[in-house]
CSV table of C-alpha atoms and ligand atoms in Angstrom, one decimal:
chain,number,residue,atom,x,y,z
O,1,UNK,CA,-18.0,-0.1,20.6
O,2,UNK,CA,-14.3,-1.4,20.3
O,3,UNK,CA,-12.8,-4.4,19.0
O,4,UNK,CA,-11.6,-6.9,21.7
O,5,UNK,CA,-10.4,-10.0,19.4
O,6,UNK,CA,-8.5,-9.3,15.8
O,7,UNK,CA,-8.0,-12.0,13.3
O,8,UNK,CA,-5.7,-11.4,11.0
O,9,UNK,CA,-5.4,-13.0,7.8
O,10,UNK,CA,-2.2,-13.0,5.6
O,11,UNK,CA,0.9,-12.6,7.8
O,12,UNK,CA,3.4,-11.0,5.8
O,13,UNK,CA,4.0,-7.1,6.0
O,14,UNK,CA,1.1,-5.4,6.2
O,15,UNK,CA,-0.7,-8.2,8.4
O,16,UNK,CA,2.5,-8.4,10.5
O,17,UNK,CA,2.8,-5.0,10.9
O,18,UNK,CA,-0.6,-4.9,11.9
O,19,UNK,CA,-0.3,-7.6,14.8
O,20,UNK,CA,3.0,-6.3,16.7
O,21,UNK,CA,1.3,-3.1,16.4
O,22,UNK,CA,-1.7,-4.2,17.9
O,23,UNK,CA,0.4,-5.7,20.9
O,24,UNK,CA,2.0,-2.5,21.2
O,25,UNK,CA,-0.3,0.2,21.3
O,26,UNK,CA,-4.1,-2.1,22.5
O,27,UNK,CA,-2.1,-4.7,24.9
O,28,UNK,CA,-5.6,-6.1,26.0
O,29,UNK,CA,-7.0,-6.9,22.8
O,30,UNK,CA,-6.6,-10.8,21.2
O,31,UNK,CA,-5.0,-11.3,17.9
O,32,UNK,CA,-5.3,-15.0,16.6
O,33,UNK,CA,-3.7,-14.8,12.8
O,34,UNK,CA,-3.5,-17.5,9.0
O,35,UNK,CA,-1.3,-17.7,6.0
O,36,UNK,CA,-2.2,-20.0,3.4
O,37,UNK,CA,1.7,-20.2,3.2
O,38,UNK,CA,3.0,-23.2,6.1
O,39,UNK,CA,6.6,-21.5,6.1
O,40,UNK,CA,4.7,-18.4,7.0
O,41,UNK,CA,3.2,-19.9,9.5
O,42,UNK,CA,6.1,-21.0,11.2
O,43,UNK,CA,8.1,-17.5,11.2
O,44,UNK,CA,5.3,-15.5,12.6
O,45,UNK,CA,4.9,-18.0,15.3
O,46,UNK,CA,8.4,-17.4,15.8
O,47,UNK,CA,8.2,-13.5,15.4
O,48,UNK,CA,4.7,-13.6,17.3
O,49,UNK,CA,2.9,-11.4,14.8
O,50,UNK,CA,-0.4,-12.6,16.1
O,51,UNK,CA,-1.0,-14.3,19.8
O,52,UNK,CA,-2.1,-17.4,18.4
O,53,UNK,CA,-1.4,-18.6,14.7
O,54,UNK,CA,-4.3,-20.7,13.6
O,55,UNK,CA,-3.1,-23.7,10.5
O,56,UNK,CA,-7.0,-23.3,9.5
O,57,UNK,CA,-8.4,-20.0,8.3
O,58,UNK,CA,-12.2,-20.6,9.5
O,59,UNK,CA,-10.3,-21.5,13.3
O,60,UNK,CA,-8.6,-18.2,13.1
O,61,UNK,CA,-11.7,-16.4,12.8
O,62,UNK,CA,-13.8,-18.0,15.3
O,63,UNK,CA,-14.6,-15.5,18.3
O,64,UNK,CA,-13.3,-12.5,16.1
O,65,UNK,CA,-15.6,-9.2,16.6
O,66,UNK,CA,-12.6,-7.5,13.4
O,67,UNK,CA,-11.6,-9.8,10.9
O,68,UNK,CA,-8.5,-8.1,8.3
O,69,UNK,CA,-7.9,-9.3,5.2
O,70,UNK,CA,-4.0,-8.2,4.5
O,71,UNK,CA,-3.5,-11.0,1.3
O,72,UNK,CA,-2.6,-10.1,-2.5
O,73,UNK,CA,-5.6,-7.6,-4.2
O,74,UNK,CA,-6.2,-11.2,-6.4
O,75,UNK,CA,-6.0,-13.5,-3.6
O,76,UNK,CA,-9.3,-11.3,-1.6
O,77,UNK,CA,-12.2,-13.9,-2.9
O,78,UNK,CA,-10.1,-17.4,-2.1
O,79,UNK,CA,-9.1,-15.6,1.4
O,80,UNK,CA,-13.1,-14.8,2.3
O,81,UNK,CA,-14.5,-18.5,1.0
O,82,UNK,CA,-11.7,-19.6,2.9
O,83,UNK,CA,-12.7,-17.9,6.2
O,84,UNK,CA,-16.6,-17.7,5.7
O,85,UNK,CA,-17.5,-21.8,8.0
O,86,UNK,CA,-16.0,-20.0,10.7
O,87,UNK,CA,-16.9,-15.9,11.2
O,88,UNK,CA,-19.2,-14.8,13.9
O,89,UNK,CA,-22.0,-13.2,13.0
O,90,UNK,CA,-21.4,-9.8,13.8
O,91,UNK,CA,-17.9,-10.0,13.1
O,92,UNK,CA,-16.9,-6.7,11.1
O,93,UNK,CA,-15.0,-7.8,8.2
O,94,UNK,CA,-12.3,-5.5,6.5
O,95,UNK,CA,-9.4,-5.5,4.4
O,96,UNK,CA,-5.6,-3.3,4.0
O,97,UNK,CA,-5.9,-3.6,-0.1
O,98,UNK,CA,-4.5,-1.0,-2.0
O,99,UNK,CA,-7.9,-0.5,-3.6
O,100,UNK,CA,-10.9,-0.7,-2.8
O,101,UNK,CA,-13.7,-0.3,-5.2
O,102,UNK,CA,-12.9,-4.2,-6.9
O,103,UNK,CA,-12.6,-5.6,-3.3
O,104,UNK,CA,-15.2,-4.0,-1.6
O,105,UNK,CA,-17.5,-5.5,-4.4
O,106,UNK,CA,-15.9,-8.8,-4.2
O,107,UNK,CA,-15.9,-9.1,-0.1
O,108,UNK,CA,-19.7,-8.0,-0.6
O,109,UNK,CA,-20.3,-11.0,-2.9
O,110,UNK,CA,-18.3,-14.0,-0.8
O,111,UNK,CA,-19.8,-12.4,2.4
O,112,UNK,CA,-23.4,-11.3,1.9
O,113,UNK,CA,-24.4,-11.5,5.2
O,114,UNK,CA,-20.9,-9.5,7.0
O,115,UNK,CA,-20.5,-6.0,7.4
O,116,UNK,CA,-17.9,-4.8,5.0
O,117,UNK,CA,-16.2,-1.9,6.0
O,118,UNK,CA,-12.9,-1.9,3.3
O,119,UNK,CA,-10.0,0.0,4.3
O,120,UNK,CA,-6.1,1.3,3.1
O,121,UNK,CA,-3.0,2.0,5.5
O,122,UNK,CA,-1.0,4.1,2.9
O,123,UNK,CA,2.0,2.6,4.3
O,124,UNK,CA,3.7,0.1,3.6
O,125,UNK,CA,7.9,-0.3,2.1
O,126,UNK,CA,9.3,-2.5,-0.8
O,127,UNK,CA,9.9,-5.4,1.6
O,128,UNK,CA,7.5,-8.4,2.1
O,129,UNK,CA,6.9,-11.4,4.2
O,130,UNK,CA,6.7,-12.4,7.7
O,131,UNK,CA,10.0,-10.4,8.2
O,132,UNK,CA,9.3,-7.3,6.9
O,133,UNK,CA,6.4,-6.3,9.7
O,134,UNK,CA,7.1,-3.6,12.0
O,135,UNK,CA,5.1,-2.1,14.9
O,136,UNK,CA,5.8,1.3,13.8
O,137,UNK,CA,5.1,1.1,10.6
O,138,UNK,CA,1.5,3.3,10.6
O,139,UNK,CA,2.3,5.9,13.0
O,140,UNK,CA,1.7,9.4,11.3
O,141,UNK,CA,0.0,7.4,8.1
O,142,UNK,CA,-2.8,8.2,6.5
O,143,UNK,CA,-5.3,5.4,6.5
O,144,UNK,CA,-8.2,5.2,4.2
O,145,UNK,CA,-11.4,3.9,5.3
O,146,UNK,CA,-14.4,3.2,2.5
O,147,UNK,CA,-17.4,2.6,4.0
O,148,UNK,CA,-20.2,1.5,2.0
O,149,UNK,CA,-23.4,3.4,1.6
O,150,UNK,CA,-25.7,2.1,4.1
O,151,UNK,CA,-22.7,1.0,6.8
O,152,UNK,CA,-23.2,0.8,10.3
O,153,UNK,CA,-21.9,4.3,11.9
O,154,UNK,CA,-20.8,2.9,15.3
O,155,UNK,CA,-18.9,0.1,13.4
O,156,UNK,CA,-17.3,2.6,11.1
O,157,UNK,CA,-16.8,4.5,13.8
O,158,UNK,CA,-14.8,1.6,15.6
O,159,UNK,CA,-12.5,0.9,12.6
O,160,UNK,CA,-11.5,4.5,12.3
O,161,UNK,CA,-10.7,4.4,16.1
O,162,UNK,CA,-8.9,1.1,15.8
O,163,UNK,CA,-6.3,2.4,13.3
O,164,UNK,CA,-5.8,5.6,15.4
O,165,UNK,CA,-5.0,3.6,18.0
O,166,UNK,CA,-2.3,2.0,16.2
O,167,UNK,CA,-0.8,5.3,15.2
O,168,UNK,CA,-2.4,5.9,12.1
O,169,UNK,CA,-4.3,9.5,10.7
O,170,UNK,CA,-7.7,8.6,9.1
O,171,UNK,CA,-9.8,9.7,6.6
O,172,UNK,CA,-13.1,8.4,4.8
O,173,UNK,CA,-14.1,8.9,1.2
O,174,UNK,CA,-16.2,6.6,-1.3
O,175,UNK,CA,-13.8,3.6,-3.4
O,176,UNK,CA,-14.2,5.0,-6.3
O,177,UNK,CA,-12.4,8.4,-4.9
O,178,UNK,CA,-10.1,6.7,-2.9
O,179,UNK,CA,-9.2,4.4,-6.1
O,180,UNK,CA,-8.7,7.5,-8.5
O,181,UNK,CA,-6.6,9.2,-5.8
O,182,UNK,CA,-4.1,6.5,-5.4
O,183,UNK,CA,-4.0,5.9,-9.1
O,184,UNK,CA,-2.0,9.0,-9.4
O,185,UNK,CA,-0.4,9.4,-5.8
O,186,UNK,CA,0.9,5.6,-5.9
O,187,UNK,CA,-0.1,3.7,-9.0
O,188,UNK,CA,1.3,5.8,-11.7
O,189,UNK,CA,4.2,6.6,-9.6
O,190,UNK,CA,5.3,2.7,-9.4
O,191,UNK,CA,4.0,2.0,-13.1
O,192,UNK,CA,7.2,4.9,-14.0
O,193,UNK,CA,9.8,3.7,-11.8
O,194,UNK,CA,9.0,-0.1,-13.3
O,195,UNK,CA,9.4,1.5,-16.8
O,196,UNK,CA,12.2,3.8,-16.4
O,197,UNK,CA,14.2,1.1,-14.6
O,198,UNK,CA,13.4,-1.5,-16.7
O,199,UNK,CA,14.6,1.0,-19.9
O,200,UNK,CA,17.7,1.5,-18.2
O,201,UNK,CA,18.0,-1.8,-17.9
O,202,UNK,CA,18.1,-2.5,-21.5
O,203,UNK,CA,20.0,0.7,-22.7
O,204,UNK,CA,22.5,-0.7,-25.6
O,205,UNK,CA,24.9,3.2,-25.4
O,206,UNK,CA,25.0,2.2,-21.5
O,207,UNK,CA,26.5,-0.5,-20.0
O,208,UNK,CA,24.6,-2.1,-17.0
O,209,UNK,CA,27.5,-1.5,-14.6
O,210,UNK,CA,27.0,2.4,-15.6
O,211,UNK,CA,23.7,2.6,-14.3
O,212,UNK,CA,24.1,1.1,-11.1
O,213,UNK,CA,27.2,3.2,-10.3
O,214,UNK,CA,25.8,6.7,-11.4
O,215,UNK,CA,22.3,6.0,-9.9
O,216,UNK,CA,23.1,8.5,-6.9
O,217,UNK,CA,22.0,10.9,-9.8
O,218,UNK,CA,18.0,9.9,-9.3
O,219,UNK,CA,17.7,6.7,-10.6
O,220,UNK,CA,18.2,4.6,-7.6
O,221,UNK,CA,15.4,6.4,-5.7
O,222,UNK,CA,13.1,5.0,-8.7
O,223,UNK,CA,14.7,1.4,-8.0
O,224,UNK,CA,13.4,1.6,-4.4
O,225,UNK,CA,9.9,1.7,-5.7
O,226,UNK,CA,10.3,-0.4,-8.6
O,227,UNK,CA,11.7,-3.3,-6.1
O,228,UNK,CA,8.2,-3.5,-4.7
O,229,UNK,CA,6.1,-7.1,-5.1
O,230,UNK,CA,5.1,-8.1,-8.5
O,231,UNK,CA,2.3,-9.7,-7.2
O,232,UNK,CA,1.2,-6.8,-5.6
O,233,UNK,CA,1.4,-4.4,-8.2
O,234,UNK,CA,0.2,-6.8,-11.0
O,235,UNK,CA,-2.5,-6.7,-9.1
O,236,UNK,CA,-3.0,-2.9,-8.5
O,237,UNK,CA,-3.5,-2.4,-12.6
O,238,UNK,CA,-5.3,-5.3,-12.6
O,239,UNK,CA,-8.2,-4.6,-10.8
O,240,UNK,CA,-7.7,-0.3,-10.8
O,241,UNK,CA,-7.5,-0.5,-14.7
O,242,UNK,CA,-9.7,2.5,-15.6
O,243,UNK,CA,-8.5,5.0,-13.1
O,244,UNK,CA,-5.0,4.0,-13.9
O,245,UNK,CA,-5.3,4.4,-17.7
O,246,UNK,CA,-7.5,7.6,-17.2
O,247,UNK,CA,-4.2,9.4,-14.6
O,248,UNK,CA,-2.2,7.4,-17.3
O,249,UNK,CA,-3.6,9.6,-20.4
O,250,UNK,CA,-2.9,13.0,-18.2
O,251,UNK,CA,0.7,12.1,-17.6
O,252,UNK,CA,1.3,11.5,-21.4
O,253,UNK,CA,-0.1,14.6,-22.6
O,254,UNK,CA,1.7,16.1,-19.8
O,255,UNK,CA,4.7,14.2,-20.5
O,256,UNK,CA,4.4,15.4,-24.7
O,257,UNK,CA,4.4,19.1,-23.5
O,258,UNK,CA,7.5,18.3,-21.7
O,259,UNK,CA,8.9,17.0,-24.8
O,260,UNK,CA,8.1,19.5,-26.7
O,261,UNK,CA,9.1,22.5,-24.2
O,262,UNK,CA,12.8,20.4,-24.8
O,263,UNK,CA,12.4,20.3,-28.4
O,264,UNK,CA,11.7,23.8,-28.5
O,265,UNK,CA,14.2,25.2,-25.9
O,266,UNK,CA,11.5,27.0,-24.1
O,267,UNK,CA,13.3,27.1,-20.9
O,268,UNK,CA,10.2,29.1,-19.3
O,269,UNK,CA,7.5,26.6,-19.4
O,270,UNK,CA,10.1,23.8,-17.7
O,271,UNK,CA,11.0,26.4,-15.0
O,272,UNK,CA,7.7,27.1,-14.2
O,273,UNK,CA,6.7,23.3,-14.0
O,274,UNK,CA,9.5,23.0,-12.0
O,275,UNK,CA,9.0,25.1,-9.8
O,276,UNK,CA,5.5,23.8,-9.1
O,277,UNK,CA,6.7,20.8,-8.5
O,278,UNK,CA,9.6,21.8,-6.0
O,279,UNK,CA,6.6,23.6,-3.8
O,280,UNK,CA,4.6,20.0,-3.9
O,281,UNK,CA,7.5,18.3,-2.2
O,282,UNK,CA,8.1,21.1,0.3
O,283,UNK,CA,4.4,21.0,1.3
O,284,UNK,CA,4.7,16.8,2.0
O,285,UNK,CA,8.0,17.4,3.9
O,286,UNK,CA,5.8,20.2,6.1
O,287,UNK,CA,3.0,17.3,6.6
O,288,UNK,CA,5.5,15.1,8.1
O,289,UNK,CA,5.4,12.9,5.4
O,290,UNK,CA,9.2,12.7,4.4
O,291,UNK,CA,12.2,13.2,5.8
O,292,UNK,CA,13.5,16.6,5.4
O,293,UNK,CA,17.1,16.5,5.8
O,294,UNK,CA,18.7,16.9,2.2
O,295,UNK,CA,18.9,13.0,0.5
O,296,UNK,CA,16.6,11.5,2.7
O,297,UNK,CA,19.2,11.8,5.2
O,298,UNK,CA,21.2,8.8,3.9
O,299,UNK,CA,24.4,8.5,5.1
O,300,UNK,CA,27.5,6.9,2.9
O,301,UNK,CA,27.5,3.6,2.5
O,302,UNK,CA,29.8,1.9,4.7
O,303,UNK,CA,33.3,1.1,3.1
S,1,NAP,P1,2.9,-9.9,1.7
S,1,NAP,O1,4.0,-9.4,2.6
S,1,NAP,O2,3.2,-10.7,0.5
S,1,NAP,O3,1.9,-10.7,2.6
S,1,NAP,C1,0.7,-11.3,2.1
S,1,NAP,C2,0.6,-12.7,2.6
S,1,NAP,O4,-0.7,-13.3,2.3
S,1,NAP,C3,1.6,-13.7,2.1
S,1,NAP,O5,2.3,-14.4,3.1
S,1,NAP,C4,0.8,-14.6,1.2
S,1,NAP,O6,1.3,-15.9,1.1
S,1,NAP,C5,-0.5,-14.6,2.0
S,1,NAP,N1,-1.7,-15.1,1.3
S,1,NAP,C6,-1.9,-15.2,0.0
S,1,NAP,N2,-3.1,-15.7,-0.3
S,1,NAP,C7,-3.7,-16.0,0.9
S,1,NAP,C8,-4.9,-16.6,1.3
S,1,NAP,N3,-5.8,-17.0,0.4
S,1,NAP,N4,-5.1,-16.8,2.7
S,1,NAP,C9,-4.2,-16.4,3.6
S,1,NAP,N5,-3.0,-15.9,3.2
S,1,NAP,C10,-2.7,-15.7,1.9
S,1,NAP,O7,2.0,-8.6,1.1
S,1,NAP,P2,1.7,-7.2,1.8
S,1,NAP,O8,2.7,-6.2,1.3
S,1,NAP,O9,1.5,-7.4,3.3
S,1,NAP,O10,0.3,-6.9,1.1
S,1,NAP,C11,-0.9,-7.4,1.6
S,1,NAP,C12,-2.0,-6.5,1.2
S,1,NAP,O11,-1.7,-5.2,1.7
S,1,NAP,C13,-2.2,-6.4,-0.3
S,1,NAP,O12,-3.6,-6.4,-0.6
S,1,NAP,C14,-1.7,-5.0,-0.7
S,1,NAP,O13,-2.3,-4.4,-1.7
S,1,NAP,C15,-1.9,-4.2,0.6
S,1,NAP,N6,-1.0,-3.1,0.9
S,1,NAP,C16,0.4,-3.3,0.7
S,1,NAP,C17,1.2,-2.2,1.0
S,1,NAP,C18,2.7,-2.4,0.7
S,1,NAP,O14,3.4,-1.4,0.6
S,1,NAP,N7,3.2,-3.6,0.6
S,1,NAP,C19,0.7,-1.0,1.5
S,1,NAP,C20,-0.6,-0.9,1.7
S,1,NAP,C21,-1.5,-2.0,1.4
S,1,NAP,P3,2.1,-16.2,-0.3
S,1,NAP,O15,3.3,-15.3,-0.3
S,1,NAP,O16,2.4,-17.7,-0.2
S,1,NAP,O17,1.2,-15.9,-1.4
């Protein structure tokens, strides 16, 4: 079994990236593509980010045999009532939400009668919108697939394939796993770069101006990720809110023995920790999964 027709709903850059991908790498398979938002609309007709760009969401889904849900984490239920007059039958119904225990429950409940097979492209950058899509912008990452117990194995089987094809590595696990390893791989991570910009932000000893010049010292690779979308990430603690403030306890306590290793002057237990840590990036550069040339390999900026 493959999938022959796509709709996509929510054009903006995961559901973007997802139709000029599709395009690229599965050239005889049919998008058709919504966005509640008319503007939307408009610049991915424009862009083309889906063959056909429906202004209903039920007409976008008629004849679809893979319906993808790329909206907002809080938007998920609105997006499936909104869709539900118009989805075939058999039509296998998943989703690109960065978790996946709250959705998978809540696409079960709109859709009783759809196989729900939810899934996560870890991928993704701090842009948004119909502009931010990119064909590329799986290839070599990981994407999470969380089927439900009881879920058809040939369908699963079809979604895994489908994100292959657009570049992408694969793995299954259950939601709650998949939700407890992203809390500390991706949720935590954004949750410190929010905070530690936003303290720097309102430091009274240093001036604004100070910050932003100096950040080449490790701040401004915290602003990358704390420019991602509120709306996203409101909704990420939102609806993860016990993994996040179990991963949330371990960093504190962590974060205390750090303190107090500083308070103490016990330069061993921060050299051994940070040595740790230096191996953990080395091992992610080795996966692929970051540039290894030293800085990113950022170049000056112009000027
Ligand atoms: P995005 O660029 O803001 O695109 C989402 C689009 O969905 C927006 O155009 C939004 O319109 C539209 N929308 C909202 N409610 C809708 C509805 N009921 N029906 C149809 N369209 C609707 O966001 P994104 O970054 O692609 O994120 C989409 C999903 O991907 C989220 O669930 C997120 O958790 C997940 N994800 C994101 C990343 C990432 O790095 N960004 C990575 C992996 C997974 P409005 O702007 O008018 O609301």
């Amino acid at each position: 079994m493959s999938f022959q027709h796509v709709a996509i709903i929510g054009l903006g850059l995961i559901g973007g990236s997802i139709g000029l991908a599709v395009r690229e790498h599965l050239p005889g398979v049919t998008t058709t593509g919504y966005d509640l938002d008319p503007q939307v609309r408009a610049r991915a007709r424009e862009r083309m980010l889906a063959d056909a760009v429906c202004d209903d969401p039920a007409a976008a889904v008629a004849g679809a045999d893979l319906v993808i849900l790329c909206v907002p984490v809080g938007a998920m239920a609105a997006a499936a009532d909104a869709i539900a007059p118009g989805l075939p039958p058999g039509a296998v119904i998943s989703d690109v939400g960065s978790l996946k225990e709250a959705i998978g429950r809540t696409l079960a409940e709109r859709l009783p009668n759809h196989a729900i097979i939810p899934a996560h492209p870890v991928a993704g950058t701090e842009h948004s919108g119909p502009d931010a899509g990119f064909a590329t912008l799986f290839h070599q990452r990981w994407c999470i697939v969380t089927p439900p117990a009881g879920a058809d194995p040939a369908q699963v089987a079809a979604l895994v394939a489908f994100w292959e094809s657009l570049g992408a590595m694969v793995e299954t696990m259950d939601a709650e796993h998949h939700d407890r390893v992203l809390a500390v791989t991706s949720h935590i991570p954004h949750l410190i770069a929010y905070t530690i910009v936003g303290t720097a932000s309102e430091l009274e000893s240093v001036t604004r101006s100070e910050v932003i010049k100096y950040s080449a010292g490790g701040f401004r690779d915290f602003t990358r990720i704390a420019a991602s979308d509120p709306t996203m990430w409101r909704d990420v603690f939102l609806h993860n809110r016990e993994a996040v403030l179990d991963m949330l306890d371990r960093f504190l306590t962590d974060l205390a023995l750090m303190r107090e290793a500083i308070r103490a002057s016990d330069g061993e237990t921060m050299f051994d920790v940070f040595s740790r840590t230096r191996a953990i990036r080395r091992s992610i550069v080795a996966l692929g999964q970051d540039d290894p040339r030293p800085d990113f390999g950022r170049q000056p900026p112009p000027g």
